[in-house]
mmCIF file of C-alpha atoms and ligand atoms in Angstrom:
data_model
loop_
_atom_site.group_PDB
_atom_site.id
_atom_site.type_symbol
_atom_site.label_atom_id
_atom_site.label_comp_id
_atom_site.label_asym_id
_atom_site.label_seq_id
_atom_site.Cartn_x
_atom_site.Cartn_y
_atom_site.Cartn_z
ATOM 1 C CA UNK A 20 -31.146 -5.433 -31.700
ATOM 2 C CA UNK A 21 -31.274 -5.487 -28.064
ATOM 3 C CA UNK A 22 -28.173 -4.122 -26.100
ATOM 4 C CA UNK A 23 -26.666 -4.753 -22.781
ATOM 5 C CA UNK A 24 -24.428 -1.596 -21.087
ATOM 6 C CA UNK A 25 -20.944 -3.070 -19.789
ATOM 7 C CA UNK A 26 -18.477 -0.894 -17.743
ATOM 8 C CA UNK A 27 -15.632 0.547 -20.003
ATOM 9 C CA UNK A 28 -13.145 -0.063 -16.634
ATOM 10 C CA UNK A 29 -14.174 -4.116 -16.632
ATOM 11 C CA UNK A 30 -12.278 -4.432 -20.389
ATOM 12 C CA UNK A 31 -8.908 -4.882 -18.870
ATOM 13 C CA UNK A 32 -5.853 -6.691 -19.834
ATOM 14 C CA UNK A 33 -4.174 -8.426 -22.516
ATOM 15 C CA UNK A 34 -7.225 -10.938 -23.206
ATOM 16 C CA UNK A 35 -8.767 -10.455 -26.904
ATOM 17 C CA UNK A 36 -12.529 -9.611 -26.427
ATOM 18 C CA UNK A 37 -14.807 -12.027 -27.806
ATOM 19 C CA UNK A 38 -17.915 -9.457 -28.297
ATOM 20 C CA UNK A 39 -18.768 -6.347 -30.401
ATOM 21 C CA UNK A 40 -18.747 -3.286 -28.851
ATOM 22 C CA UNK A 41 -20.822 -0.563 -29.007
ATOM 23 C CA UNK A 42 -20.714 3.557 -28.343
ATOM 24 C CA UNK A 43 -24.574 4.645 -27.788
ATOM 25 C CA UNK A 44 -24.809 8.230 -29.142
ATOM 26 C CA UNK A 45 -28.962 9.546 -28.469
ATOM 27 C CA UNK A 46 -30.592 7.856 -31.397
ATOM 28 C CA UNK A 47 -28.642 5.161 -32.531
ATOM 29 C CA UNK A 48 -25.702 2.800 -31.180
ATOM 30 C CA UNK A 49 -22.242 3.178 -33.106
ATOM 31 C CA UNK A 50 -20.023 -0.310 -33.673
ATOM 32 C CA UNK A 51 -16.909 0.589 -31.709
ATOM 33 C CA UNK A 52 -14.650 -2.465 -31.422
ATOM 34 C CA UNK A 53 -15.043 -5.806 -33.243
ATOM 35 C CA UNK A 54 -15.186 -9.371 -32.160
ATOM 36 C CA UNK A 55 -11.109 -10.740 -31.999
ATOM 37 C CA UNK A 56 -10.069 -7.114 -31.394
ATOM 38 C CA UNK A 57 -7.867 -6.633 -28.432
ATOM 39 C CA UNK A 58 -8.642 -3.667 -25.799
ATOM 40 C CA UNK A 59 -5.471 -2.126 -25.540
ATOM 41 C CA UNK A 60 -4.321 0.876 -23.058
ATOM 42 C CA UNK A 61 -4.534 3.077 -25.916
ATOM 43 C CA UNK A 62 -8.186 2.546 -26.679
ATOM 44 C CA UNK A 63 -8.599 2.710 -22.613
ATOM 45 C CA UNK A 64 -7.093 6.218 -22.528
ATOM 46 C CA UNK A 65 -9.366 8.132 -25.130
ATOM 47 C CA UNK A 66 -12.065 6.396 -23.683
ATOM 48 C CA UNK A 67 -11.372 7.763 -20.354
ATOM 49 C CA UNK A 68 -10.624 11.265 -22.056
ATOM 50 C CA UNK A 69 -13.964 11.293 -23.646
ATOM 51 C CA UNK A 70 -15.536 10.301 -20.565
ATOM 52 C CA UNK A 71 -17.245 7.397 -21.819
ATOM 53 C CA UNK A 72 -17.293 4.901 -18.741
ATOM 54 C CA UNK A 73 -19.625 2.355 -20.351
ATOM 55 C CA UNK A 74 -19.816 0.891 -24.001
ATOM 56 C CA UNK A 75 -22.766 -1.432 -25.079
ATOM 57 C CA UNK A 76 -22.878 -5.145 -25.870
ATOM 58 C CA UNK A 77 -25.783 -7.329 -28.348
ATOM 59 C CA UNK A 78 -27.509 -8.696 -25.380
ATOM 60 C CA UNK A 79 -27.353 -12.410 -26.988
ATOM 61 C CA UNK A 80 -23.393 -12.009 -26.413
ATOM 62 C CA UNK A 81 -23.780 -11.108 -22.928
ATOM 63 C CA UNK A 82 -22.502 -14.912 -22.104
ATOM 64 C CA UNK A 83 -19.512 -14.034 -23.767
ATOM 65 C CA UNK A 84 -18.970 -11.121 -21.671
ATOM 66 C CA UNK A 85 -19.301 -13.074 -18.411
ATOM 67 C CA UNK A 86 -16.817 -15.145 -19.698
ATOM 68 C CA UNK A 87 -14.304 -12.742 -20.534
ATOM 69 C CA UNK A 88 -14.663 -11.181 -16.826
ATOM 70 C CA UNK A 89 -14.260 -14.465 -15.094
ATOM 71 C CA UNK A 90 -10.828 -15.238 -17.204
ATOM 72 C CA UNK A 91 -10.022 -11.563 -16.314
ATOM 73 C CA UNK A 92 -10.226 -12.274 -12.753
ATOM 74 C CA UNK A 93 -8.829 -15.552 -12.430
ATOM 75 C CA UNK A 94 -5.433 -13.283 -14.727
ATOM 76 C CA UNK A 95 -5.046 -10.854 -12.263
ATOM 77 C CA UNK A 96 -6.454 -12.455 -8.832
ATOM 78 C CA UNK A 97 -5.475 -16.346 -9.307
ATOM 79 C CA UNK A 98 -1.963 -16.923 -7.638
ATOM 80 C CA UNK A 99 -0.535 -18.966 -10.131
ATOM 81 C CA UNK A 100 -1.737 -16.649 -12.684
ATOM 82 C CA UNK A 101 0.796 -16.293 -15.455
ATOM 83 C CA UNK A 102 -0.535 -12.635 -16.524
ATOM 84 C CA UNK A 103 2.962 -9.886 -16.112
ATOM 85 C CA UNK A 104 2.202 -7.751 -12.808
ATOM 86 C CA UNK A 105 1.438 -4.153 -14.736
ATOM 87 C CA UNK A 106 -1.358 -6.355 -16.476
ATOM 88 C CA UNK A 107 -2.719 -7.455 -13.565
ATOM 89 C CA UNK A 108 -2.589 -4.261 -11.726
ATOM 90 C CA UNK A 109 -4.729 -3.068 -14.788
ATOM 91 C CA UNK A 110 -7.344 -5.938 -14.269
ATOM 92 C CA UNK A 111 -7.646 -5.564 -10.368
ATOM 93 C CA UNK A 112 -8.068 -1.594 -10.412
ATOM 94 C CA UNK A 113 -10.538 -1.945 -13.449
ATOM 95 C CA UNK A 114 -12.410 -4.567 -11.359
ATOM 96 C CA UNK A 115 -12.575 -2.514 -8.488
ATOM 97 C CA UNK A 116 -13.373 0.072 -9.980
ATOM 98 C CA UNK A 117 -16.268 -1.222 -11.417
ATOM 99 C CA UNK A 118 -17.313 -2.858 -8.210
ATOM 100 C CA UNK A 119 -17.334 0.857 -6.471
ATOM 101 C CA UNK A 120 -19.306 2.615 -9.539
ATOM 102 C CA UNK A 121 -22.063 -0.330 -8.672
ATOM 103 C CA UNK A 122 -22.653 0.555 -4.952
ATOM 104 C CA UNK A 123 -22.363 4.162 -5.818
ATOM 105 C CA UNK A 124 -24.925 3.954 -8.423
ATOM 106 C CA UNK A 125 -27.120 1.814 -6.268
ATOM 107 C CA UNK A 126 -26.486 1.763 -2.656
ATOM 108 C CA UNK A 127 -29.465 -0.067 -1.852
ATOM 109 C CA UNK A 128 -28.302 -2.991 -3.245
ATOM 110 C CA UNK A 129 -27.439 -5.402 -1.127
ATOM 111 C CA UNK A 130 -25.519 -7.362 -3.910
ATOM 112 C CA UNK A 131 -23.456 -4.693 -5.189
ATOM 113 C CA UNK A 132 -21.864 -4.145 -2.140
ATOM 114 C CA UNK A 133 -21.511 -7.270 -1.329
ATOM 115 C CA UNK A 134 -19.713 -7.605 -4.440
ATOM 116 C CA UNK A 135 -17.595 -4.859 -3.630
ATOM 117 C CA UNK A 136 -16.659 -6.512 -0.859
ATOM 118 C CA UNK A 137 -16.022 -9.328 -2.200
ATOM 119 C CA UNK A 138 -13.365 -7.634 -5.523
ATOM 120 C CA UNK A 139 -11.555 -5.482 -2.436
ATOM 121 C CA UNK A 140 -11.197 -8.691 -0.721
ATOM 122 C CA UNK A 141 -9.234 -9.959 -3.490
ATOM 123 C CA UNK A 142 -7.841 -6.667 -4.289
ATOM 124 C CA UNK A 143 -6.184 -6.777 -0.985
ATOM 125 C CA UNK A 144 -4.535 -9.821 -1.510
ATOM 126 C CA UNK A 145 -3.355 -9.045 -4.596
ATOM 127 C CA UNK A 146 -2.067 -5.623 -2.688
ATOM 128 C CA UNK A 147 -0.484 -7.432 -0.046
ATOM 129 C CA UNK A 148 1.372 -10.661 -2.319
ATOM 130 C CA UNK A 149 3.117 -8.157 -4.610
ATOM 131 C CA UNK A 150 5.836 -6.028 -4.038
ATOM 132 C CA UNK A 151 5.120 -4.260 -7.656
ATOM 133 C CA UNK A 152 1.382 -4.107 -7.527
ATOM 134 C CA UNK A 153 0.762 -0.865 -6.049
ATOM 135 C CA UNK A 154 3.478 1.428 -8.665
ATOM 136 C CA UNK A 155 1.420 -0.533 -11.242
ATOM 137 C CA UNK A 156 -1.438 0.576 -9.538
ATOM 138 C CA UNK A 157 -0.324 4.180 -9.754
ATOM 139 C CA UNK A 158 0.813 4.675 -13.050
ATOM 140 C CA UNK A 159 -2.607 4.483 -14.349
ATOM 141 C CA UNK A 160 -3.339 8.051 -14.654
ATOM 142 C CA UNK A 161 -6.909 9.620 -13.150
ATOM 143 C CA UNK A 162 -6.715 11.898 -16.617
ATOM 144 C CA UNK A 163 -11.162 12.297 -16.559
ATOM 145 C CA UNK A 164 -10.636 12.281 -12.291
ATOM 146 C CA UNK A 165 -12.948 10.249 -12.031
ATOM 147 C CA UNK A 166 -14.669 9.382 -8.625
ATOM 148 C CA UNK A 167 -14.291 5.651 -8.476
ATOM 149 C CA UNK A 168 -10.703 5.227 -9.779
ATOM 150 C CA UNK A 169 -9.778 8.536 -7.062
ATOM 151 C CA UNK A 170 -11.498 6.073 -4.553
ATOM 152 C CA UNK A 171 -9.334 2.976 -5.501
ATOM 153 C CA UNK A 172 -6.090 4.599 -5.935
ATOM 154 C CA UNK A 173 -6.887 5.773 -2.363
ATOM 155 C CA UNK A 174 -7.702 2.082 -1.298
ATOM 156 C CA UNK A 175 -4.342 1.134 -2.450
ATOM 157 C CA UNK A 176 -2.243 3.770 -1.149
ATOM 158 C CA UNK A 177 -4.369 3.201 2.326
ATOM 159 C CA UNK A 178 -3.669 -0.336 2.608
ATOM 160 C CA UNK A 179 0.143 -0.080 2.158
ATOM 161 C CA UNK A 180 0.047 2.748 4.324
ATOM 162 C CA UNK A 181 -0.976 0.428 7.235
ATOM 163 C CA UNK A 182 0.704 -2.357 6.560
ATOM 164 C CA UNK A 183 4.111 -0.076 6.904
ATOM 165 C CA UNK A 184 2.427 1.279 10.054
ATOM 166 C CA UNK A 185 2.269 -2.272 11.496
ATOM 167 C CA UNK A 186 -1.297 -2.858 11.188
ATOM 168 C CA UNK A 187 -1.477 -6.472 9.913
ATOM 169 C CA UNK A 188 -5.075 -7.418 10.985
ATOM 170 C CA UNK A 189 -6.548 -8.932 7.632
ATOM 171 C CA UNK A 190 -9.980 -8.252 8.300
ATOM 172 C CA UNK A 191 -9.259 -4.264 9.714
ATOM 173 C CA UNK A 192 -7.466 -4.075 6.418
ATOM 174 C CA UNK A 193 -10.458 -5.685 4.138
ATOM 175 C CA UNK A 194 -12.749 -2.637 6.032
ATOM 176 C CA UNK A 195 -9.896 -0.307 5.422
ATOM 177 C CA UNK A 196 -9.854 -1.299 1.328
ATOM 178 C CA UNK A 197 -14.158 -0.953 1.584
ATOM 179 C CA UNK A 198 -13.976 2.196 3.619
ATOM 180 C CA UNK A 199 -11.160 3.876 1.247
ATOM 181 C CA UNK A 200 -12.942 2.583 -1.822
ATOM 182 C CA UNK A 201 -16.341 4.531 -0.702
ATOM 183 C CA UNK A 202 -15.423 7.195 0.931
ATOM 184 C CA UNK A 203 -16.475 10.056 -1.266
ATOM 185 C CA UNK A 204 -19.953 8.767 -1.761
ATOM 186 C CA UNK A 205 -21.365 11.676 -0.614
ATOM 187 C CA UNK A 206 -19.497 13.388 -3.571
ATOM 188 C CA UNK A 207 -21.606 10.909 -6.430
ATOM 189 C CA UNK A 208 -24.748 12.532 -7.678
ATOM 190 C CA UNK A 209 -23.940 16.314 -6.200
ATOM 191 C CA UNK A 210 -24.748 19.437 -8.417
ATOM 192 C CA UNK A 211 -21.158 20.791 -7.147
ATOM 193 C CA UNK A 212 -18.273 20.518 -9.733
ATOM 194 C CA UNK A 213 -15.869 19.290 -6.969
ATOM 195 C CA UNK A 214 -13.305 17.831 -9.639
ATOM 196 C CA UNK A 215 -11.414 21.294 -9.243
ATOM 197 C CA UNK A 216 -9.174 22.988 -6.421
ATOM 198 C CA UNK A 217 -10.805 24.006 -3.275
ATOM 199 C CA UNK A 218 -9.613 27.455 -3.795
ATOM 200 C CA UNK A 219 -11.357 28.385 -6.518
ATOM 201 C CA UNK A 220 -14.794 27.521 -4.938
ATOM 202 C CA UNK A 221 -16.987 29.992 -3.735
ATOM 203 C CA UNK A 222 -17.686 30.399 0.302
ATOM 204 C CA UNK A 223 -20.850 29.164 -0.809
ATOM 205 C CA UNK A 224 -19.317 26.141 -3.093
ATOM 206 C CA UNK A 225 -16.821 25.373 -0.147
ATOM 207 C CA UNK A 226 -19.407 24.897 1.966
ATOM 208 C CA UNK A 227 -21.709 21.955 0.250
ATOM 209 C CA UNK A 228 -18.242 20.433 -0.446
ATOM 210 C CA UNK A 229 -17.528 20.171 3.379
ATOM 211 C CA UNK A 230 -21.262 18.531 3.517
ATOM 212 C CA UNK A 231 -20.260 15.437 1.394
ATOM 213 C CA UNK A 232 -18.924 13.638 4.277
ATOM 214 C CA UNK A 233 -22.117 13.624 6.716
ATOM 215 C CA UNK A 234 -24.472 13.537 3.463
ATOM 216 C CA UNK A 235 -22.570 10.319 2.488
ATOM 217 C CA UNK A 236 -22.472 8.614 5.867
ATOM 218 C CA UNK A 237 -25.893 9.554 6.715
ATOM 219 C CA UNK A 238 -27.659 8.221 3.391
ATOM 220 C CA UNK A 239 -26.034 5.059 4.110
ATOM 221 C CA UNK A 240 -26.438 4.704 7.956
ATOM 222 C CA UNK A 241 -29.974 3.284 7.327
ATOM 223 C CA UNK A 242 -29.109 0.344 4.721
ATOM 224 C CA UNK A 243 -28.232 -2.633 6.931
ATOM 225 C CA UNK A 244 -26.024 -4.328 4.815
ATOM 226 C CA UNK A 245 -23.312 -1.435 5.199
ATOM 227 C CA UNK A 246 -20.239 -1.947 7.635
ATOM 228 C CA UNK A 247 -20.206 -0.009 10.612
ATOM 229 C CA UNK A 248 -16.691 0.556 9.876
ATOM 230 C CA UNK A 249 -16.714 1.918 6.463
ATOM 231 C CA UNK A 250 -19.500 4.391 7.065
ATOM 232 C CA UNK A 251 -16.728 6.145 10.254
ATOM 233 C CA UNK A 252 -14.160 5.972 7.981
ATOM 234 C CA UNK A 253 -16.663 7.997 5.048
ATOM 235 C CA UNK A 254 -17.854 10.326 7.918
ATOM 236 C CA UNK A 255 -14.607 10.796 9.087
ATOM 237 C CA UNK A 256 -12.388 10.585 6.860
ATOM 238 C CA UNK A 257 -11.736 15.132 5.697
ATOM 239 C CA UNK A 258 -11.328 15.176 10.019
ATOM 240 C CA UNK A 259 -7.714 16.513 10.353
ATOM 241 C CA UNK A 260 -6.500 15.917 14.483
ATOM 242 C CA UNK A 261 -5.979 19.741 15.289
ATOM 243 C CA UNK A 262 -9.695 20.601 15.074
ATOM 244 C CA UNK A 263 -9.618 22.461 11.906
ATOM 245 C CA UNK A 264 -11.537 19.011 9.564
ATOM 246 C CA UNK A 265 -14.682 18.794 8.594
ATOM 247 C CA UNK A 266 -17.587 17.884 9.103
ATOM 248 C CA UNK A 267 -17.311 18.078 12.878
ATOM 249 C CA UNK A 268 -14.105 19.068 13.480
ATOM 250 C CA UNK A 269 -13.225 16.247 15.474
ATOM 251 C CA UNK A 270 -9.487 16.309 17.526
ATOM 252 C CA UNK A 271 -6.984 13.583 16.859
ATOM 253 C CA UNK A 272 -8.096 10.873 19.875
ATOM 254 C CA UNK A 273 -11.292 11.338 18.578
ATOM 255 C CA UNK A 274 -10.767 10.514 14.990
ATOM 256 C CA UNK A 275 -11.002 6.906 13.701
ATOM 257 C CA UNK A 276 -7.637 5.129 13.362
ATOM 258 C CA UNK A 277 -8.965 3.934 9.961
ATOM 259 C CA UNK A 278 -10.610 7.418 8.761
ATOM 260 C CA UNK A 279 -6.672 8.802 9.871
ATOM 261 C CA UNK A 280 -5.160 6.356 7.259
ATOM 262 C CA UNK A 281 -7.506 7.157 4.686
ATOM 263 C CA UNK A 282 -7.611 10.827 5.258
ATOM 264 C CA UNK A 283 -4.026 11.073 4.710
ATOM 265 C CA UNK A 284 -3.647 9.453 1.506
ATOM 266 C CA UNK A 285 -7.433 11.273 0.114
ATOM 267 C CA UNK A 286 -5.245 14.497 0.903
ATOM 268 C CA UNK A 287 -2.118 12.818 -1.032
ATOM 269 C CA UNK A 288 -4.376 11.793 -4.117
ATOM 270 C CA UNK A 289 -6.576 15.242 -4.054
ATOM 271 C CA UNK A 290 -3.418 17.200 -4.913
ATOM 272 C CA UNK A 291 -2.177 14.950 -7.878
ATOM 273 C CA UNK A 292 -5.995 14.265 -9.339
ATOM 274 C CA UNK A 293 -7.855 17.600 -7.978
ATOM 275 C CA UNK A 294 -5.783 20.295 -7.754
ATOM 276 C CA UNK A 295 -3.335 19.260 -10.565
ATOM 277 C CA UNK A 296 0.121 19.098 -8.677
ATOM 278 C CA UNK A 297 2.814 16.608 -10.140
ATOM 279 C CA UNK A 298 3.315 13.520 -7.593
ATOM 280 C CA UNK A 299 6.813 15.482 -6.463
ATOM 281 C CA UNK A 300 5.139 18.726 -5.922
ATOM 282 C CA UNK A 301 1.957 16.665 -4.438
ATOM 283 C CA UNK A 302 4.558 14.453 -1.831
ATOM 284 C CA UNK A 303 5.918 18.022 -0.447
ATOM 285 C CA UNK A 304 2.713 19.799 -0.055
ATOM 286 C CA UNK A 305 1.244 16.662 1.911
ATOM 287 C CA UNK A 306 3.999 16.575 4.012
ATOM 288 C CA UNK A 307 3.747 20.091 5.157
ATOM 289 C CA UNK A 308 0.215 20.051 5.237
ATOM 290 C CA UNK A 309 -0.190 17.236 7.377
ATOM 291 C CA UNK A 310 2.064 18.175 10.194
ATOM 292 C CA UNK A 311 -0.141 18.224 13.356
ATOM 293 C CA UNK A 312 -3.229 17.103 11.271
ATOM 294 C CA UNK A 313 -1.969 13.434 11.129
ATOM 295 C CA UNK A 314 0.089 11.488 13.049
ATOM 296 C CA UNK A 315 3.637 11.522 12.220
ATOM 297 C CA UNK A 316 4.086 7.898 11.810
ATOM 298 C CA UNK A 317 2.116 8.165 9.119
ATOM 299 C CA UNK A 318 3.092 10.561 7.098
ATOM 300 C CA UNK A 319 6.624 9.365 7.158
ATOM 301 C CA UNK A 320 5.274 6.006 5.736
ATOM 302 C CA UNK A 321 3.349 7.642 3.041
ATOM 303 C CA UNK A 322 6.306 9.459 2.053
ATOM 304 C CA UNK A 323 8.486 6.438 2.677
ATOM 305 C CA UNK A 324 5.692 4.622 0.074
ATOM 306 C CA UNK A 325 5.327 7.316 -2.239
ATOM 307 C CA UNK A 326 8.862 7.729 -2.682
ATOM 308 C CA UNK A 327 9.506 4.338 -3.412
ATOM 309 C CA UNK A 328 6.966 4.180 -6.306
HETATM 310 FE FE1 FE2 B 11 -13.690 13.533 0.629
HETATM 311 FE FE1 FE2 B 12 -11.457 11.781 -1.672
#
């Protein structure tokens, strides 16, 4: 039997799945969930503490598949969907997601990323229509911190960020969700375990961490399908406004007012999926942390947004 490889954060939602499922161990494939089976958050949550981020399909139910995604989307993206918020929270994050792990796995592809564009599109809509989308959002715990769900729950956090700041340009705020969604790509495909606390890397460790901005930004600066604006905002985005950032330790007017927004919530989201603070502990430390590295209007809307959660 042929088999097709489908993303474990696409099987979202209260929808039964209409496929078999497969695990793929190195010499055979293992039947994991059957036909009629629902994919409940249970299921989800070993999965991600396994780290299996993609289960296997028959390839002649790969139709079935499609279909199931399409239904997903319309659930959580259609605005007369009739799908409870927290399920569509699940759906849109999932979908995003998915979307990022594509470019990240291929950034050459023109496709994927328009794609991407195309989910955090929607994704910002679906940010901007509900008042209970982005605690949803939240809840769903990082437990594997994983690079693409860090990205998104950044994304969110970043677009409510400036919306509360005033910034209500839709199409600055479409970059914003792209930007935020990518902007650890120089982190994908590194030999550094960065999934730990800065302090316990060595000088030399510390060092090819503080590369991942430039190596991301510059890998991409050549594909011409990438936004100007979301390769600043990965570039930029570790720059803190009293010199001491990284890469180029850049000072505040100097620093994108996108990369800002971004950076401030990356710094929120490191401490609760990095460096293993509880959201309390992590709200604190970024607000002592970030006084005189961001600007203060922001940092009292994070904590304004965080607090509200
Ligand atoms: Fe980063
Ligand atoms: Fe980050």
């Amino acid at each position: 039997m042929e088999y097709t490889p489908v993303r474990v954060s696409t099987l979202r939602g209260d929808q039964k799945i209409d496929f078999d499922l497969y695990v793929k161990l190195p010499t055979k494939y293992i039947h994991y969930a059957r036909e009629g089976s629902q994919f409940n958050k249970e299921r989800i949550i070993r999965l991600k503490e396994k780290k299996v981020r993609k289960l296997y399909i028959p390839a002649d139910q790969e139709e079935l598949y499609q279909n199931y995604i399409s239904l997903n989307l319309d659930n959580a993206f259609s605005k007369d969907s009739s799908a409870s918020v927290e399920s569509r929270a699940h759906i849109a994050q999932g979908m995003t997601q998915a979307s990022v792990e594509e470019v990240f796995e291929d950034p050459g592809s023109e496709s994927a990323y328009n794609h991407a564009k195309e989910v955090t599109k929607k994704y910002t809509d679906f940010l901007l229509s509900n008042d209970k989308a982005l605690s949803s959002i939240m809840e769903i715990q990082n437990t594997d911190k994983d690079l693409a769900h860090h990205c998104t729950r950044v994304a969110s956090l970043s677009v409510n960020l400036a919306i509360e700041i005033g910034l209500s340009d839709k199409k600055q705020l479409e970059l914003l969700a792209l930007g935020a969604s990518l902007h650890d790509f120089g982190l994908y495909d590194t030999d550094l375990n960065w999934q730990r606390p800065t302090s316990e890397m060595t000088p030399e460790e510390l060092a090819l961490y503080k590369e991942h901005p430039k190596k991301g930004a510059e890998s991409l600066q050549d594909k011409k399908h990438l936004d100007q604006a979301v390769i600043t905002i990965i570039m930029e985005h570790e720059e803190l406004g009293n010199g001491k950032g990284f890469p180029q330790g850049l000072q505040d007017k100097k620093i994108d007012r996108l990369a800002k927004i971004v950076g401030l919530c990356n710094l929120y989201d490191r401490l609760v999926t990095f460096e293993g603070r509880s959201d309390e502990e992590a709200i604190k430390q970024m607000a002592f942390d970030s006084v005189g590295s961001f600007p203060l209007e922001n940092i009292n809307a994070l904590k304004k947004i965080l607090k509200s959660l």
